[in-house]
XYZ file of C-alpha atoms in Angstrom:
369
model
C 0.114 0.058 -0.018
C 1.321 3.475 -1.018
C 0.780 6.558 1.130
C 0.541 10.072 -0.303
C 2.716 12.442 1.787
C 1.971 16.080 1.507
C 3.694 18.795 3.404
C 6.770 21.072 3.888
C 10.024 19.656 2.800
C 11.386 19.217 6.330
C 8.225 17.598 7.879
C 7.963 15.277 4.710
C 11.380 13.907 5.124
C 10.987 13.202 8.886
C 7.709 11.680 8.496
C 8.828 9.647 5.628
C 11.630 8.085 7.771
C 9.230 7.318 10.498
C 6.836 5.693 8.106
C 9.692 3.485 6.664
C 10.731 2.455 10.237
C 7.367 1.930 11.696
C 5.760 0.326 8.424
C 8.686 -1.632 7.019
C 9.537 0.530 4.216
C 6.079 2.013 3.155
C 6.403 3.505 -0.324
C 5.377 7.208 -0.417
C 4.159 9.489 -3.278
C 5.128 13.029 -2.270
C 4.112 16.700 -2.857
C 5.500 19.775 -1.432
C 2.966 22.328 -0.343
C 3.290 25.564 -2.444
C 3.131 28.940 -1.385
C 0.231 31.367 -1.889
C 1.574 32.167 -5.326
C 0.342 28.885 -6.743
C -3.437 28.957 -7.621
C -5.629 26.392 -5.695
C -6.952 24.791 -8.952
C -3.376 23.937 -9.941
C -2.633 22.505 -6.521
C -6.009 20.506 -6.681
C -4.927 18.853 -9.936
C -1.573 17.984 -8.645
C -3.047 16.376 -5.442
C -5.844 14.438 -7.460
C -3.034 13.110 -9.760
C -1.247 11.640 -6.809
C -4.546 10.203 -5.215
C -5.386 8.558 -8.502
C -2.129 6.429 -8.422
C -2.602 2.667 -8.083
C -2.489 1.026 -4.712
C -2.867 4.346 -2.838
C -4.276 3.513 0.575
C -3.821 6.482 2.785
C -2.655 10.059 2.968
C -0.617 12.195 5.361
C -0.680 15.880 5.530
C 1.939 17.559 7.649
C 3.880 20.798 8.067
C 1.491 23.164 6.298
C 1.001 25.918 8.945
C 2.656 28.454 6.670
C 0.488 27.494 3.776
C -2.724 27.020 5.653
C -5.065 27.480 2.659
C -3.092 24.783 0.515
C -2.953 22.315 3.565
C -6.640 22.657 4.009
C -7.262 22.052 0.355
C -4.919 18.997 0.462
C -6.761 17.557 3.424
C -10.397 18.269 1.710
C -9.149 16.471 -1.492
C -7.813 13.459 0.262
C -11.302 13.050 2.299
C -13.254 13.700 -0.575
C -11.372 10.627 -2.210
C -12.653 8.574 0.810
C -9.055 7.756 1.974
C -7.815 7.496 5.479
C -6.234 10.757 6.243
C -3.807 11.745 8.917
C -3.451 15.520 9.447
C -2.164 18.093 12.049
C -4.728 19.991 14.050
C -5.515 22.851 14.058
C -5.818 23.366 10.284
C -7.433 26.667 10.857
C -8.066 28.835 13.929
C -11.869 28.386 13.231
C -13.610 25.261 14.497
C -15.995 25.409 11.598
C -13.356 24.207 9.048
C -12.759 21.149 10.987
C -16.707 20.423 11.335
C -16.762 20.831 7.563
C -14.126 18.157 6.963
C -15.830 15.897 9.489
C -19.165 16.194 7.527
C -17.133 15.394 4.307
C -15.541 12.379 5.932
C -18.957 11.008 7.032
C -20.291 11.449 3.540
C -17.370 9.676 1.781
C -16.541 7.213 4.471
C -13.028 8.456 4.931
C -11.193 8.082 8.291
C -9.973 11.342 9.450
C -7.312 11.352 12.168
C -5.636 14.148 14.031
C -1.818 13.744 14.144
C -1.403 13.530 17.971
C 1.359 11.210 18.757
C 1.224 11.945 22.461
C -1.651 9.504 22.590
C 0.836 6.655 21.477
C 3.353 7.595 24.334
C 3.434 4.585 26.779
C 3.104 7.088 29.663
C -0.267 8.214 28.386
C -1.779 4.746 29.019
C -0.407 4.463 32.428
C -1.385 8.167 33.328
C -5.029 7.549 31.985
C -5.508 4.450 33.872
C -4.463 6.270 36.960
C -6.562 9.302 36.099
C -9.629 7.083 35.728
C -9.185 5.283 38.872
C -8.715 8.328 41.052
C -11.386 10.524 39.250
C -13.946 7.729 40.078
C -13.251 7.812 43.674
C -12.742 11.566 44.505
C -12.381 14.942 42.787
C -9.299 15.668 40.866
C -7.636 18.615 38.933
C -5.542 17.926 35.720
C -2.761 20.568 35.315
C -1.092 20.909 31.999
C 1.940 23.165 31.827
C 3.281 24.096 28.242
C 6.353 26.140 27.667
C 6.677 27.272 24.142
C 9.427 28.849 22.260
C 7.296 30.315 19.593
C 6.477 33.960 19.323
C 2.991 33.551 18.171
C -0.007 34.384 20.565
C 0.005 31.884 23.173
C -3.769 30.564 22.446
C -2.582 30.053 18.830
C 0.077 27.592 19.699
C -0.409 24.377 17.741
C 0.417 22.152 20.674
C -2.629 23.359 22.626
C -5.164 21.222 20.619
C -3.238 17.964 21.229
C -2.975 18.673 24.827
C -6.735 19.311 25.134
C -7.369 16.227 23.134
C -5.082 14.134 25.504
C -6.900 15.839 28.500
C -10.107 14.569 26.932
C -8.838 10.949 26.578
C -7.645 11.267 30.409
C -11.542 12.185 31.133
C -11.253 15.837 31.430
C -13.522 17.284 28.833
C -14.591 20.727 29.769
C -18.126 22.083 29.493
C -17.109 25.568 30.422
C -13.920 27.413 29.876
C -12.406 30.739 31.357
C -9.263 31.978 29.809
C -7.215 34.825 31.151
C -3.900 36.518 30.304
C -1.808 36.885 33.657
C 0.246 39.973 34.340
C 3.320 37.798 33.913
C 2.296 37.117 30.373
C 1.069 33.573 30.990
C -2.121 32.312 29.518
C -4.291 30.505 31.993
C -7.011 28.310 30.857
C -9.502 26.654 33.349
C -11.917 24.142 32.116
C -14.907 23.207 34.367
C -15.630 19.543 33.804
C -17.806 18.931 36.605
C -18.220 20.036 40.378
C -15.478 17.878 41.439
C -13.176 17.840 38.281
C -11.258 20.596 36.418
C -8.619 21.157 33.915
C -5.989 23.916 34.453
C -3.943 24.636 31.466
C -0.877 27.124 31.734
C 0.952 28.429 28.598
C 4.147 30.461 28.847
C 6.891 31.576 26.671
C 10.374 30.046 27.523
C 13.709 29.315 25.751
C 13.016 25.777 25.042
C 9.736 23.777 24.670
C 8.372 21.516 27.421
C 5.100 19.940 28.554
C 4.225 18.460 31.935
C 0.936 16.941 33.159
C 0.247 16.798 36.776
C -2.873 15.051 38.525
C -3.825 16.369 41.676
C -6.477 15.619 44.144
C -7.378 17.588 47.390
C -5.063 15.361 49.340
C -1.974 14.942 47.209
C -0.321 14.866 43.788
C -1.078 11.365 42.348
C 1.128 11.417 39.258
C 3.211 13.701 37.127
C 4.264 13.041 33.568
C 7.044 15.183 31.908
C 6.553 14.525 28.372
C 9.408 12.932 26.474
C 11.290 12.253 29.900
C 9.549 10.153 32.499
C 6.381 9.316 34.369
C 6.290 9.554 38.260
C 3.586 8.205 40.279
C 3.748 9.660 43.805
C 2.534 6.552 45.573
C 5.665 4.794 44.655
C 4.402 2.436 41.858
C 6.375 4.112 39.171
C 9.303 2.412 37.506
C 10.953 5.879 36.712
C 12.148 8.649 38.842
C 12.301 12.139 37.841
C 15.224 12.982 35.497
C 15.645 9.501 34.196
C 15.527 9.215 30.450
C 13.936 6.074 28.939
C 13.716 5.376 25.325
C 10.107 4.447 25.638
C 9.265 8.152 26.260
C 11.188 9.647 23.273
C 8.764 11.540 20.856
C 10.091 9.835 17.817
C 9.416 6.281 19.314
C 5.663 7.810 20.094
C 5.307 8.817 16.637
C 6.330 5.505 15.224
C 3.838 3.857 17.264
C 1.086 6.200 16.352
C 1.956 5.866 12.563
C 2.106 2.181 12.902
C -1.596 2.178 14.472
C -2.728 4.751 11.734
C -1.451 2.460 8.930
C -2.980 -0.937 10.482
C -6.389 1.077 10.763
C -5.992 2.104 7.071
C -5.571 -1.451 6.149
C -8.657 -2.542 7.952
C -6.543 -4.169 10.787
C -7.718 -2.207 13.854
C -8.871 1.304 15.117
C -7.131 4.470 14.451
C -5.079 5.816 17.269
C -7.348 8.948 17.310
C -10.707 9.953 15.938
C -12.006 13.265 14.548
C -14.477 13.624 17.410
C -11.604 14.453 19.762
C -10.284 17.083 17.232
C -13.625 18.763 17.221
C -13.906 18.776 21.061
C -10.334 20.258 21.209
C -11.288 23.038 18.627
C -14.543 23.827 20.556
C -12.560 24.379 23.770
C -10.003 26.598 22.047
C -12.971 28.574 20.333
C -14.621 28.927 23.873
C -11.124 30.043 25.144
C -10.886 32.701 22.461
C -14.441 33.980 23.308
C -13.709 34.045 26.915
C -10.563 36.266 26.447
C -12.503 38.681 24.087
C -15.528 38.881 26.553
C -13.569 38.316 29.701
C -15.976 35.775 31.138
C -16.720 32.158 31.234
C -17.827 30.800 28.117
C -19.665 27.465 27.401
C -17.986 24.914 25.174
C -20.774 24.547 22.270
C -19.103 21.246 20.744
C -20.870 20.583 17.411
C -22.420 23.961 17.144
C -21.644 26.185 14.359
C -20.158 29.537 15.422
C -22.220 32.868 15.125
C -20.349 33.795 11.918
C -21.222 30.489 10.274
C -24.820 30.863 11.345
C -24.848 34.379 9.837
C -23.389 33.129 6.542
C -26.022 30.205 6.491
C -28.826 32.832 7.161
C -27.638 35.078 4.427
C -27.204 32.189 2.039
C -30.933 31.251 2.729
C -32.086 34.854 2.268
C -30.091 35.167 -1.007
C -31.738 31.875 -2.415
C -35.163 33.214 -1.557
C -34.430 36.586 -3.356
C -33.384 34.636 -6.430
C -36.668 32.692 -6.355
C -38.605 36.051 -5.891
C -36.659 37.461 -8.855
C -37.740 34.513 -10.966
C -41.379 34.961 -9.843
C -41.476 38.753 -10.269
C -40.217 38.976 -13.770
C -42.906 36.900 -15.518
C -45.499 38.532 -13.069
C -44.422 42.038 -14.432
C -44.556 40.846 -17.970
C -48.060 39.440 -17.543
C -49.309 42.543 -15.701
C -47.842 44.899 -18.455
C -49.739 42.527 -21.045
C -53.044 43.366 -19.138
C -52.273 47.131 -19.257
C -51.084 47.518 -15.611
C -47.912 49.628 -15.301
C -46.600 47.473 -12.480
C -43.090 46.658 -13.909
C -41.332 49.950 -12.720
C -42.712 49.618 -9.282
C -41.781 45.885 -8.927
C -38.163 46.436 -10.537
C -37.586 49.431 -8.239
C -38.627 47.552 -5.090
C -36.504 44.399 -6.077
C -33.505 46.712 -6.684
C -33.887 48.178 -3.078
C -34.069 44.833 -1.524
C -31.100 43.488 -3.398
C -29.100 46.522 -2.371
C -30.103 46.193 1.299
C -29.166 42.543 1.042
C -25.727 43.279 -0.312
C -25.010 45.963 2.438
C -25.971 43.404 5.100
C -23.180 41.087 3.867
C -20.649 43.628 5.110
C -22.034 43.809 8.699
C -20.259 41.852 11.270
C -22.659 39.456 13.436
C -22.759 39.920 17.043
C -21.636 36.502 18.564
């Protein structure tokens, strides 16, 4: 089985090597994501040419954050072809883009998988088992600390979606979110899961990237996971101690395992390592966090509900269709009235022009969300 690999040069080379190690020399058909100077129709033709090759069984789209429009189009074409597709999330700051791709995947039967290798880390399974056991017995808070070296706004860090997805897998799926920027410049996101369970996510800029997850109860810290280094369970059941490095926790090995599971699922030999519903849930949390920062209040996580902007566009589309039908009805009506001697045509045409102008003006208004 061949894999269509689309993305930036550096990411394609890295994922190609991982695929060959994880899946015993998988053959890849590759395409570099172009810049905005390349028209989308030209890109679509190149993608479809690769997807039409014999024995293509899956597609992987990575490293396209600079060329966001091209990345989105590459994923769309692969999903429309009905292939299993592995892609980075988020593809766009808006959750609506991801909802749309999910709908297309349902229609075509494609498997759409977010590229979240943390879920394949051996620590994640052990951490999840402990989180489920503790959470069922007493209240708990999952704290996630993300140090990021990027200069982008903290809420736009691409690692956030994966971390929120991991939190959901651990049983911490917020129903309300409060996001605030601290005087120190840190971003603090509090997710209210239930009366007894909460998610706390802290993002700060640092010289080097680091992720640490800590599960706490009212009595004590239960376990801590410094990603890519070690798990530590405070009750002494851990095999690792802080600072020890175990190859099982290296990110490259977690990615190999993640890709292996994806390829097996693509071949019909198991379930994918993550599902698109988790990506939609993560994007809904991020969207609620963005609204929370703008409005300075707690926001509900409206998972699966289109944004106010999308609802506005849908409403305008509905009214636009109505006006087109009205135009089709008024023209023959005006002709018929004129044939009977009624001078109704000028009034009808004038009224229709006024309505059309008002409709066009409304398109430029920003909806209140």
